[in-house]
N, CA and C atoms as an extended XYZ file, in Angstrom:
357
Properties=species:S:1:pos:R:3:atomname:S:1:resname:S:1:resid:I:1 pbc="F F F"
N         0.781       -1.120       -0.023 N   UNK     1
C         0.016       -0.044        0.006 CA  UNK     1
C         0.922        1.155        0.009 C   UNK     1
N         2.025        1.228        0.683 N   UNK     2
C         2.806        2.526        0.693 CA  UNK     2
C         3.521        2.638       -0.697 C   UNK     2
N         3.683        1.457       -1.321 N   UNK     3
C         4.125        1.516       -2.680 CA  UNK     3
C         2.996        2.405       -3.602 C   UNK     3
N         1.809        2.019       -3.522 N   UNK     4
C         0.792        2.563       -4.274 CA  UNK     4
C         0.768        4.005       -3.975 C   UNK     4
N         0.692        4.325       -2.634 N   UNK     5
C         0.677        5.691       -2.168 CA  UNK     5
C         1.732        6.327       -2.748 C   UNK     5
N         2.873        6.021       -2.653 N   UNK     6
C         4.257        6.556       -3.162 CA  UNK     6
C         4.149        6.843       -4.644 C   UNK     6
N         3.671        5.967       -5.418 N   UNK     7
C         3.493        5.821       -6.858 CA  UNK     7
C         2.595        6.983       -7.138 C   UNK     7
N         1.388        7.034       -6.355 N   UNK     8
C         0.251        8.075       -6.749 CA  UNK     8
C         0.986        9.569       -6.498 C   UNK     8
N         1.758        9.770       -5.429 N   UNK     9
C         2.438       11.052       -5.103 CA  UNK     9
C         3.553       11.358       -6.156 C   UNK     9
N         4.161       10.175       -6.576 N   UNK    10
C         5.176       10.435       -7.591 CA  UNK    10
C         4.682       11.099       -9.091 C   UNK    10
N         3.404       10.307       -9.382 N   UNK    11
C         2.643       10.891      -10.554 CA  UNK    11
C         2.304       12.327      -10.427 C   UNK    11
N         1.808       12.415       -9.251 N   UNK    12
C         1.214       13.808       -8.842 CA  UNK    12
C         2.247       15.012       -9.174 C   UNK    12
N         3.482       14.680       -8.543 N   UNK    13
C         4.533       15.562       -8.715 CA  UNK    13
C         5.210       15.569      -10.020 C   UNK    13
N         5.189       14.607      -10.686 N   UNK    14
C         5.545       14.717      -12.246 CA  UNK    14
C         4.665       15.491      -12.818 C   UNK    14
N         3.352       15.416      -12.720 N   UNK    15
C         2.388       16.030      -13.438 CA  UNK    15
C         2.726       17.537      -13.256 C   UNK    15
N         2.757       17.946      -12.129 N   UNK    16
C         2.919       19.341      -11.512 CA  UNK    16
C         4.153       19.730      -12.282 C   UNK    16
N         5.268       19.210      -12.205 N   UNK    17
C         6.562       19.693      -12.848 CA  UNK    17
C         6.368       19.876      -14.177 C   UNK    17
N         5.708       18.838      -15.020 N   UNK    18
C         5.540       19.050      -16.453 CA  UNK    18
C         4.342       19.712      -16.906 C   UNK    18
N         3.615       20.233      -16.043 N   UNK    19
C         2.348       20.839      -16.301 CA  UNK    19
C         2.472       21.926      -17.459 C   UNK    19
N         3.700       22.589      -17.627 N   UNK    20
C         3.522       23.717      -18.500 CA  UNK    20
C         4.380       23.170      -19.807 C   UNK    20
N         5.117       22.004      -19.837 N   UNK    21
C         6.054       21.419      -20.753 CA  UNK    21
C         5.345       20.174      -21.255 C   UNK    21
N         4.570       20.382      -22.452 N   UNK    22
C         3.874       19.357      -23.274 CA  UNK    22
C         4.644       19.012      -24.497 C   UNK    22
N         4.910       17.812      -24.677 N   UNK    23
C         5.664       17.288      -25.888 CA  UNK    23
C         5.052       15.834      -26.312 C   UNK    23
N         5.245       15.664      -27.543 N   UNK    24
C         4.721       14.310      -27.882 CA  UNK    24
C         5.454       13.059      -27.362 C   UNK    24
N         6.740       13.491      -26.983 N   UNK    25
C         7.698       12.526      -26.278 CA  UNK    25
C         7.266       12.291      -24.901 C   UNK    25
N         6.691       13.283      -24.232 N   UNK    26
C         6.285       13.182      -22.788 CA  UNK    26
C         4.950       12.499      -22.765 C   UNK    26
N         4.023       12.752      -23.777 N   UNK    27
C         2.829       11.940      -24.011 CA  UNK    27
C         2.837       10.507      -24.247 C   UNK    27
N         4.005       10.143      -24.986 N   UNK    28
C         4.240        8.685      -25.333 CA  UNK    28
C         4.863        7.896      -24.023 C   UNK    28
N         5.725        8.733      -23.155 N   UNK    29
C         6.069        8.140      -22.022 CA  UNK    29
C         4.967        7.845      -21.043 C   UNK    29
N         3.996        8.787      -20.985 N   UNK    30
C         3.060        8.751      -20.087 CA  UNK    30
C         2.308        7.310      -20.683 C   UNK    30
N         1.925        7.320      -21.933 N   UNK    31
C         1.133        6.282      -22.495 CA  UNK    31
C         1.917        4.758      -22.058 C   UNK    31
N         3.265        4.938      -22.304 N   UNK    32
C         3.956        3.581      -21.987 CA  UNK    32
C         3.642        3.127      -20.289 C   UNK    32
N         3.934        4.231      -19.632 N   UNK    33
C         3.850        4.048      -18.145 CA  UNK    33
C         2.546        3.471      -17.635 C   UNK    33
N         1.590        4.163      -18.153 N   UNK    34
C         0.276        3.788      -17.534 CA  UNK    34
C        -0.179        2.522      -18.319 C   UNK    34
N         0.325        2.146      -19.496 N   UNK    35
C        -0.047        0.680      -19.948 CA  UNK    35
C         0.848       -0.254      -19.128 C   UNK    35
N         1.901        0.041      -18.736 N   UNK    36
C         2.767       -0.954      -17.892 CA  UNK    36
C         1.991       -0.961      -16.525 C   UNK    36
N         1.445       -0.019      -16.127 N   UNK    37
C         0.603        0.022      -14.697 CA  UNK    37
C        -0.581       -0.992      -14.799 C   UNK    37
N        -1.194       -0.647      -15.869 N   UNK    38
C        -2.383       -1.502      -16.287 CA  UNK    38
C        -2.175       -3.058      -16.118 C   UNK    38
N        -1.036       -3.328      -16.689 N   UNK    39
C        -0.676       -4.818      -16.682 CA  UNK    39
C        -0.324       -5.462      -15.352 C   UNK    39
N        -0.249       -4.657      -14.257 N   UNK    40
C         0.165       -5.486      -13.043 CA  UNK    40
C        -0.943       -5.515      -12.140 C   UNK    40
N        -2.096       -5.314      -12.451 N   UNK    41
C        -3.299       -5.558      -11.592 CA  UNK    41
C        -3.712       -7.038      -11.539 C   UNK    41
N        -3.065       -7.933      -12.259 N   UNK    42
C        -3.612       -9.314      -11.976 CA  UNK    42
C        -4.994       -9.581      -12.645 C   UNK    42
N        -5.716      -10.368      -11.733 N   UNK    43
C        -6.984      -10.688      -12.452 CA  UNK    43
C        -7.927       -9.527      -12.734 C   UNK    43
N        -7.716       -8.423      -12.175 N   UNK    44
C        -8.541       -7.199      -12.590 CA  UNK    44
C        -7.984       -6.295      -13.829 C   UNK    44
N        -7.115       -6.985      -14.243 N   UNK    45
C        -6.285       -6.494      -15.511 CA  UNK    45
C        -7.190       -5.859      -16.652 C   UNK    45
N        -8.279       -6.736      -17.145 N   UNK    46
C        -8.933       -6.252      -18.193 CA  UNK    46
C        -9.747       -5.104      -17.684 C   UNK    46
N       -10.315       -5.068      -16.800 N   UNK    47
C       -11.207       -3.938      -16.204 CA  UNK    47
C       -10.413       -2.706      -16.056 C   UNK    47
N        -9.311       -2.912      -15.417 N   UNK    48
C        -8.413       -1.467      -15.299 CA  UNK    48
C        -7.734       -1.169      -16.559 C   UNK    48
N        -7.395       -2.045      -17.557 N   UNK    49
C        -6.938       -1.832      -18.739 CA  UNK    49
C        -7.881       -1.040      -19.556 C   UNK    49
N        -8.841       -1.373      -19.386 N   UNK    50
C        -9.847       -0.653      -20.343 CA  UNK    50
C       -10.175        0.858      -19.795 C   UNK    50
N       -10.046        1.003      -18.499 N   UNK    51
C       -10.199        2.320      -17.640 CA  UNK    51
C        -8.863        3.117      -18.167 C   UNK    51
N        -7.752        2.447      -18.066 N   UNK    52
C        -6.523        3.218      -18.405 CA  UNK    52
C        -6.557        3.575      -19.786 C   UNK    52
N        -7.059        2.585      -20.674 N   UNK    53
C        -6.944        2.988      -22.266 CA  UNK    53
C        -7.726        4.205      -22.415 C   UNK    53
N        -8.971        4.222      -21.821 N   UNK    54
C        -9.622        5.631      -21.822 CA  UNK    54
C        -8.918        6.942      -21.369 C   UNK    54
N        -8.215        6.632      -20.407 N   UNK    55
C        -7.539        7.614      -19.951 CA  UNK    55
C        -6.391        8.103      -20.719 C   UNK    55
N        -5.784        7.155      -21.321 N   UNK    56
C        -4.661        7.283      -22.212 CA  UNK    56
C        -5.058        7.981      -23.610 C   UNK    56
N        -6.175        7.749      -23.917 N   UNK    57
C        -6.781        8.097      -25.181 CA  UNK    57
C        -7.044        9.821      -24.994 C   UNK    57
N        -7.704        9.887      -23.769 N   UNK    58
C        -7.994       11.205      -23.712 CA  UNK    58
C        -6.675       12.162      -23.466 C   UNK    58
N        -5.645       11.478      -22.645 N   UNK    59
C        -4.409       12.180      -22.389 CA  UNK    59
C        -3.741       12.488      -23.835 C   UNK    59
N        -3.632       11.625      -24.579 N   UNK    60
C        -3.133       11.957      -25.982 CA  UNK    60
C        -3.868       12.804      -26.806 C   UNK    60
N        -5.173       12.894      -26.881 N   UNK    61
C        -5.937       13.781      -27.457 CA  UNK    61
C        -5.871       15.092      -26.949 C   UNK    61
N        -5.986       15.355      -25.717 N   UNK    62
C        -6.322       16.654      -25.060 CA  UNK    62
C        -5.029       17.326      -24.485 C   UNK    62
N        -3.865       16.639      -24.363 N   UNK    63
C        -2.815       17.215      -23.884 CA  UNK    63
C        -2.836       17.867      -22.595 C   UNK    63
N        -2.756       19.062      -22.322 N   UNK    64
C        -2.575       19.704      -21.031 CA  UNK    64
C        -4.076       19.552      -20.232 C   UNK    64
N        -4.916       19.693      -20.912 N   UNK    65
C        -6.396       19.622      -20.372 CA  UNK    65
C        -6.413       18.037      -19.600 C   UNK    65
N        -5.850       17.247      -20.408 N   UNK    66
C        -5.932       15.818      -19.877 CA  UNK    66
C        -4.955       15.741      -18.498 C   UNK    66
N        -3.740       16.425      -18.845 N   UNK    67
C        -2.817       16.309      -17.482 CA  UNK    67
C        -3.559       16.770      -16.396 C   UNK    67
N        -4.293       17.993      -16.462 N   UNK    68
C        -4.890       18.367      -15.456 CA  UNK    68
C        -5.934       17.576      -14.814 C   UNK    68
N        -6.674       16.822      -15.507 N   UNK    69
C        -7.735       16.031      -15.181 CA  UNK    69
C        -6.943       14.910      -14.473 C   UNK    69
N        -5.906       14.352      -15.023 N   UNK    70
C        -5.148       13.123      -14.362 CA  UNK    70
C        -4.387       13.803      -12.952 C   UNK    70
N        -4.246       14.929      -12.876 N   UNK    71
C        -3.665       15.440      -11.597 CA  UNK    71
C        -4.666       15.324      -10.559 C   UNK    71
N        -5.893       15.891      -11.004 N   UNK    72
C        -7.110       15.854      -10.158 CA  UNK    72
C        -7.461       14.593       -9.842 C   UNK    72
N        -7.508       13.726      -10.615 N   UNK    73
C        -7.625       12.260      -10.403 CA  UNK    73
C        -6.746       11.639       -9.178 C   UNK    73
N        -5.330       12.115       -9.381 N   UNK    74
C        -4.390       11.369       -8.330 CA  UNK    74
C        -4.774       12.307       -7.096 C   UNK    74
N        -5.152       13.458       -6.989 N   UNK    75
C        -5.512       14.186       -5.750 CA  UNK    75
C        -6.539       13.592       -5.167 C   UNK    75
N        -7.685       13.105       -6.035 N   UNK    76
C        -8.938       12.662       -5.535 CA  UNK    76
C        -8.585       11.284       -4.796 C   UNK    76
N        -7.691       10.471       -5.413 N   UNK    77
C        -7.404        9.083       -5.060 CA  UNK    77
C        -6.641        9.200       -3.629 C   UNK    77
N        -5.568       10.168       -3.742 N   UNK    78
C        -4.991       10.424       -2.383 CA  UNK    78
C        -5.843       10.874       -1.276 C   UNK    78
N        -6.848       11.625       -1.533 N   UNK    79
C        -7.736       12.240       -0.420 CA  UNK    79
C        -8.725       11.293       -0.126 C   UNK    79
N        -8.879       10.071       -0.967 N   UNK    80
C       -10.091        9.147       -0.613 CA  UNK    80
C        -9.827        8.317        0.645 C   UNK    80
N       -10.561        8.513        1.681 N   UNK    81
C       -10.429        7.682        2.860 CA  UNK    81
C       -10.778        6.242        2.680 C   UNK    81
N       -11.614        5.936        1.794 N   UNK    82
C       -12.090        4.656        1.595 CA  UNK    82
C       -11.185        3.690        0.640 C   UNK    82
N       -10.257        4.380       -0.182 N   UNK    83
C        -9.679        3.657       -1.231 CA  UNK    83
C        -8.486        2.749       -0.606 C   UNK    83
N        -7.684        3.573        0.272 N   UNK    84
C        -6.574        2.729        0.767 CA  UNK    84
C        -6.859        1.693        1.648 C   UNK    84
N        -7.979        1.792        2.622 N   UNK    85
C        -8.481        0.600        3.374 CA  UNK    85
C        -8.824       -0.337        2.455 C   UNK    85
N        -9.483       -0.063        1.411 N   UNK    86
C       -10.018       -1.230        0.581 CA  UNK    86
C        -8.963       -2.005       -0.045 C   UNK    86
N        -7.747       -1.056       -0.500 N   UNK    87
C        -6.690       -1.828       -1.083 CA  UNK    87
C        -6.024       -2.661       -0.045 C   UNK    87
N        -5.804       -2.229        1.269 N   UNK    88
C        -5.243       -2.748        2.055 CA  UNK    88
C        -5.883       -4.266        2.597 C   UNK    88
N        -7.342       -4.231        2.546 N   UNK    89
C        -7.989       -5.426        2.935 CA  UNK    89
C        -8.238       -6.262        1.794 C   UNK    89
N        -7.765       -5.811        0.662 N   UNK    90
C        -8.112       -6.585       -0.356 CA  UNK    90
C        -9.415       -6.793       -1.080 C   UNK    90
N       -10.074       -5.728       -0.806 N   UNK    91
C       -11.515       -5.505       -1.061 CA  UNK    91
C       -11.448       -4.744       -2.557 C   UNK    91
N       -11.174       -5.450       -3.514 N   UNK    92
C       -11.014       -5.006       -4.897 CA  UNK    92
C       -12.186       -4.438       -5.468 C   UNK    92
N       -13.289       -4.939       -5.251 N   UNK    93
C       -14.611       -4.431       -5.595 CA  UNK    93
C       -14.754       -3.133       -5.332 C   UNK    93
N       -14.591       -2.803       -4.061 N   UNK    94
C       -14.834       -1.380       -3.556 CA  UNK    94
C       -13.554       -0.635       -3.930 C   UNK    94
N       -12.481       -0.906       -4.037 N   UNK    95
C       -11.297       -0.254       -4.499 CA  UNK    95
C       -11.562        0.393       -6.027 C   UNK    95
N       -11.956       -0.617       -6.788 N   UNK    96
C       -12.258       -0.378       -8.129 CA  UNK    96
C       -13.402        0.570       -8.317 C   UNK    96
N       -14.483        0.479       -7.375 N   UNK    97
C       -15.411        1.433       -7.491 CA  UNK    97
C       -15.066        2.940       -7.098 C   UNK    97
N       -14.181        2.849       -6.190 N   UNK    98
C       -13.623        4.218       -5.723 CA  UNK    98
C       -12.698        4.801       -6.824 C   UNK    98
N       -11.945        3.920       -7.592 N   UNK    99
C       -11.160        4.523       -8.737 CA  UNK    99
C       -12.086        5.023       -9.758 C   UNK    99
N       -13.265        4.289      -10.198 N   UNK   100
C       -14.142        4.641      -11.086 CA  UNK   100
C       -14.843        6.057      -10.595 C   UNK   100
N       -15.137        6.248       -9.404 N   UNK   101
C       -15.733        7.233       -8.816 CA  UNK   101
C       -14.718        8.551       -8.944 C   UNK   101
N       -13.685        8.397       -8.919 N   UNK   102
C       -12.687        9.317       -8.888 CA  UNK   102
C       -12.318        9.717      -10.427 C   UNK   102
N       -12.442        8.777      -11.285 N   UNK   103
C       -12.389        8.959      -12.465 CA  UNK   103
C       -13.633        9.835      -13.304 C   UNK   103
N       -14.784        9.627      -12.596 N   UNK   104
C       -15.973       10.265      -12.948 CA  UNK   104
C       -15.839       11.761      -12.295 C   UNK   104
N       -15.172       11.851      -11.107 N   UNK   105
C       -15.379       13.112      -10.568 CA  UNK   105
C       -14.215       13.981      -11.122 C   UNK   105
N       -13.079       13.569      -11.763 N   UNK   106
C       -12.003       14.222      -12.287 CA  UNK   106
C       -12.333       14.390      -13.629 C   UNK   106
N       -13.568       14.146      -14.225 N   UNK   107
C       -14.126       14.184      -15.550 CA  UNK   107
C       -13.151       13.579      -16.566 C   UNK   107
N       -12.670       12.556      -16.159 N   UNK   108
C       -11.678       11.926      -17.332 CA  UNK   108
C       -12.537       11.015      -18.171 C   UNK   108
N       -13.582       10.339      -17.637 N   UNK   109
C       -14.690        9.588      -18.325 CA  UNK   109
C       -15.991        9.882      -17.670 C   UNK   109
N       -17.112        9.798      -18.250 N   UNK   110
C       -18.552        9.917      -17.619 CA  UNK   110
C       -18.873        8.718      -16.908 C   UNK   110
N       -19.922        8.740      -16.154 N   UNK   111
C       -20.426        7.699      -15.475 CA  UNK   111
C       -20.716        6.517      -16.487 C   UNK   111
N       -21.566        6.913      -17.760 N   UNK   112
C       -22.106        5.941      -18.461 CA  UNK   112
C       -20.926        5.142      -19.093 C   UNK   112
N       -19.854        5.810      -19.457 N   UNK   113
C       -18.763        4.927      -20.027 CA  UNK   113
C       -18.058        3.995      -18.895 C   UNK   113
N       -17.913        4.312      -17.695 N   UNK   114
C       -17.496        3.554      -16.580 CA  UNK   114
C       -18.489        2.304      -16.600 C   UNK   114
N       -19.870        2.526      -16.568 N   UNK   115
C       -20.716        1.457      -16.407 CA  UNK   115
C       -20.717        0.400      -17.662 C   UNK   115
N       -20.451        0.980      -18.817 N   UNK   116
C       -20.145        0.147      -19.956 CA  UNK   116
C       -18.929       -0.723      -19.837 C   UNK   116
N       -17.888       -0.169      -19.292 N   UNK   117
C       -16.640       -0.869      -19.082 CA  UNK   117
C       -16.691       -1.902      -18.007 C   UNK   117
N       -17.559       -1.733      -16.858 N   UNK   118
C       -17.950       -2.663      -15.755 CA  UNK   118
C       -18.524       -3.579      -16.417 C   UNK   118
N       -19.443       -3.532      -17.428 N   UNK   119
C       -20.104       -4.851      -17.969 CA  UNK   119
C       -19.327       -5.343      -18.845 C   UNK   119
């Protein structure tokens, strides 16, 4: 759990540092990194991969707007008091629902898209 927390903090800091510097290489690096993260979730890989693919698609299309949304997503995840205990207890259903809520709240994807991906 501390690794997940440190990873989220690292992502937030990287986004803040690179907020004003957008390049195609940076977007490609984020694409590779997020794709790598999506493959580490084990049995939940398909569900998280579909969510990450939507995030990556928006990041690639929208540049700095998507970066701000991703930063907001990380901030919401770090401030979520139910997410880390769910991860700690292995309650993957609750954790994914909290991630989906953060995605909707940060306007990365709408609620309808998350429901379709869940099915």
